[in-house]
Amino acid sequence: MRIILIGPPGAGKGTQCQRLAGLLGVPHLSTGEMLRAAVREGTPAGVQAARYMSQGQLVPDPLIVGMVSARLQEPDCRGGCLLDGFPRTLPQAATLDDLLERRAISVDGVIELAVPRDELVRRMLARGRADDDPDIFARRIMSFEEQTAPLLDYYARQGKLASVDGLGNADEIFARVTRAIERFARRARQPEQ
Ligand code: AMP
């Protein structure tokens, strides 16, 4: 299955994706992790991305699209994947649809992890990552609201969106996420309904 997780920074996408990847036996593709690795290794893409990431801004679409399309062609993605942090803009979503369509496959379902802003700030303060400076974090939330939230409507129109309450402990949230995945799986088996 090809599943996308969408949620604001600090919603718990990474934690849920790691657990889901184990359950579904598909790779977890986190563009944030890919970019942080590129930054650590000092690759040309990493050097370019670091300027945007340190400011809480999205990196330019061409940079991220090149990275994801190469990763999606690797053999371990043949049976599906979990996308965490991509797509994050409408052009990225359209590009992903094109990439998959060329291979006669598609996104099976999109899960929104919904978490209120004050809870995100509380979690950010507890986590302390380099781009978790309060001003930068506020910018990342803003970029989510302005650039990524429109994707929820994009996928809802395609009938692919499941919104999951992201409040509670990781086990409770995981139970909600797996129920959404089961619904996607049932729909994939009965595409006419
Ligand atoms: P994340 O770990 O997913 O929150 O990503 C960390 C940072 O990487 C983001 O704040 C962006 O600067 C950058 N990033 C990750 N994924 C994308 C994407 N799909 N498009 C643009 N920038 C991204």
mmCIF file of C-alpha atoms in Angstrom, residues 3-111:
data_model
loop_
_atom_site.group_PDB
_atom_site.id
_atom_site.type_symbol
_atom_site.label_atom_id
_atom_site.label_comp_id
_atom_site.label_asym_id
_atom_site.label_seq_id
_atom_site.Cartn_x
_atom_site.Cartn_y
_atom_site.Cartn_z
ATOM 1 C CA ILE A 3 0.003 5.740 2.331
ATOM 2 C CA ILE A 4 0.709 9.403 3.060
ATOM 3 C CA LEU A 5 0.723 10.871 6.571
ATOM 4 C CA ILE A 6 0.003 14.582 6.792
ATOM 5 C CA GLY A 7 0.202 16.645 9.941
ATOM 6 C CA PRO A 8 1.777 19.789 11.382
ATOM 7 C CA PRO A 9 5.292 19.695 12.872
ATOM 8 C CA GLY A 10 5.194 17.784 16.144
ATOM 9 C CA ALA A 11 2.007 15.862 15.293
ATOM 10 C CA GLY A 12 3.799 12.527 15.743
ATOM 11 C CA LYS A 13 4.012 11.453 12.080
ATOM 12 C CA GLY A 14 7.487 9.965 12.495
ATOM 13 C CA THR A 15 6.540 7.850 15.520
ATOM 14 C CA GLN A 16 3.392 6.535 13.866
ATOM 15 C CA CYS A 17 5.152 5.864 10.550
ATOM 16 C CA GLN A 18 7.888 3.825 12.221
ATOM 17 C CA ARG A 19 5.298 1.605 13.850
ATOM 18 C CA LEU A 20 3.204 1.356 10.703
ATOM 19 C CA ALA A 21 6.219 0.477 8.568
ATOM 20 C CA GLY A 22 6.793 -2.508 10.864
ATOM 21 C CA LEU A 23 3.146 -3.547 10.665
ATOM 22 C CA LEU A 24 2.783 -3.190 6.894
ATOM 23 C CA GLY A 25 6.303 -4.296 5.961
ATOM 24 C CA VAL A 26 6.903 -1.274 3.719
ATOM 25 C CA PRO A 27 9.652 1.357 3.972
ATOM 26 C CA HIS A 28 9.126 4.617 5.860
ATOM 27 C CA LEU A 29 10.151 7.511 3.624
ATOM 28 C CA SER A 30 10.673 10.659 5.678
ATOM 29 C CA THR A 31 11.790 13.600 3.559
ATOM 30 C CA GLY A 32 12.805 15.483 6.726
ATOM 31 C CA GLU A 33 15.132 12.580 7.637
ATOM 32 C CA MET A 34 16.479 12.366 4.071
ATOM 33 C CA LEU A 35 17.236 16.074 4.109
ATOM 34 C CA ARG A 36 18.842 15.978 7.567
ATOM 35 C CA ALA A 37 21.066 13.110 6.345
ATOM 36 C CA ALA A 38 22.016 15.124 3.240
ATOM 37 C CA VAL A 39 22.843 18.119 5.442
ATOM 38 C CA ARG A 40 25.013 15.951 7.740
ATOM 39 C CA GLU A 41 26.839 14.465 4.745
ATOM 40 C CA GLY A 42 27.300 17.900 3.194
ATOM 41 C CA THR A 43 25.985 16.839 -0.255
ATOM 42 C CA PRO A 44 25.171 19.670 -2.723
ATOM 43 C CA ALA A 45 21.435 19.111 -2.090
ATOM 44 C CA GLY A 46 22.107 19.177 1.658
ATOM 45 C CA VAL A 47 24.017 22.441 1.481
ATOM 46 C CA GLN A 48 21.182 24.021 -0.508
ATOM 47 C CA ALA A 49 18.460 22.609 1.770
ATOM 48 C CA ALA A 50 20.133 23.683 5.021
ATOM 49 C CA ARG A 51 19.539 27.364 4.268
ATOM 50 C CA TYR A 52 15.769 26.815 4.100
ATOM 51 C CA MET A 53 15.470 24.256 6.892
ATOM 52 C CA SER A 54 17.279 26.406 9.424
ATOM 53 C CA GLN A 55 14.745 29.151 8.731
ATOM 54 C CA GLY A 56 11.700 26.885 9.073
ATOM 55 C CA GLN A 57 10.941 27.239 5.361
ATOM 56 C CA LEU A 58 10.162 24.518 2.852
ATOM 57 C CA VAL A 59 13.020 23.611 0.533
ATOM 58 C CA PRO A 60 12.330 24.267 -3.187
ATOM 59 C CA ASP A 61 10.086 21.704 -4.879
ATOM 60 C CA PRO A 62 12.630 20.580 -7.540
ATOM 61 C CA LEU A 63 15.146 19.606 -4.874
ATOM 62 C CA ILE A 64 12.723 17.480 -2.897
ATOM 63 C CA VAL A 65 10.946 16.006 -5.913
ATOM 64 C CA GLY A 66 14.251 14.743 -7.345
ATOM 65 C CA MET A 67 15.101 13.106 -4.045
ATOM 66 C CA VAL A 68 11.716 11.411 -3.598
ATOM 67 C CA SER A 69 11.348 10.224 -7.179
ATOM 68 C CA ALA A 70 14.773 8.529 -7.004
ATOM 69 C CA ARG A 71 13.866 6.892 -3.692
ATOM 70 C CA LEU A 72 10.483 5.654 -4.977
ATOM 71 C CA GLN A 73 12.236 3.788 -7.782
ATOM 72 C CA GLU A 74 14.306 1.700 -5.397
ATOM 73 C CA PRO A 75 13.275 -1.981 -5.247
ATOM 74 C CA ASP A 76 12.087 -1.907 -1.622
ATOM 75 C CA CYS A 77 9.322 0.547 -2.609
ATOM 76 C CA ARG A 78 7.795 -1.846 -5.136
ATOM 77 C CA GLY A 79 5.275 -3.222 -2.644
ATOM 78 C CA GLY A 80 4.373 0.202 -1.272
ATOM 79 C CA CYS A 81 5.681 2.807 1.113
ATOM 80 C CA LEU A 82 4.725 5.256 3.819
ATOM 81 C CA LEU A 83 5.301 8.871 2.913
ATOM 82 C CA ASP A 84 6.054 11.147 5.851
ATOM 83 C CA GLY A 85 6.600 14.833 5.092
ATOM 84 C CA PHE A 86 5.923 14.532 1.360
ATOM 85 C CA PRO A 87 3.976 15.885 -0.439
ATOM 86 C CA ARG A 88 3.882 19.217 1.372
ATOM 87 C CA THR A 89 2.630 21.519 -1.383
ATOM 88 C CA LEU A 90 -0.043 21.191 -4.080
ATOM 89 C CA PRO A 91 2.601 21.092 -6.864
ATOM 90 C CA GLN A 92 4.395 18.274 -4.994
ATOM 91 C CA ALA A 93 1.112 16.343 -4.734
ATOM 92 C CA ALA A 94 0.421 16.788 -8.453
ATOM 93 C CA THR A 95 3.968 15.649 -9.267
ATOM 94 C CA LEU A 96 3.561 12.580 -7.057
ATOM 95 C CA ASP A 97 0.305 11.676 -8.817
ATOM 96 C CA ASP A 98 2.101 11.967 -12.183
ATOM 97 C CA LEU A 99 5.066 9.896 -11.018
ATOM 98 C CA LEU A 100 2.815 7.100 -9.775
ATOM 99 C CA GLU A 101 0.414 7.268 -12.707
ATOM 100 C CA ARG A 102 3.284 6.672 -15.121
ATOM 101 C CA ARG A 103 3.780 3.359 -13.341
ATOM 102 C CA ALA A 104 0.013 2.641 -13.244
ATOM 103 C CA ILE A 105 -0.112 2.899 -9.446
ATOM 104 C CA SER A 106 -1.603 5.458 -7.072
ATOM 105 C CA VAL A 107 -1.850 6.652 -3.491
ATOM 106 C CA ASP A 108 -4.148 4.281 -1.553
ATOM 107 C CA GLY A 109 -4.944 6.608 1.323
ATOM 108 C CA VAL A 110 -3.969 9.762 3.167
ATOM 109 C CA ILE A 111 -4.064 10.075 6.945
#
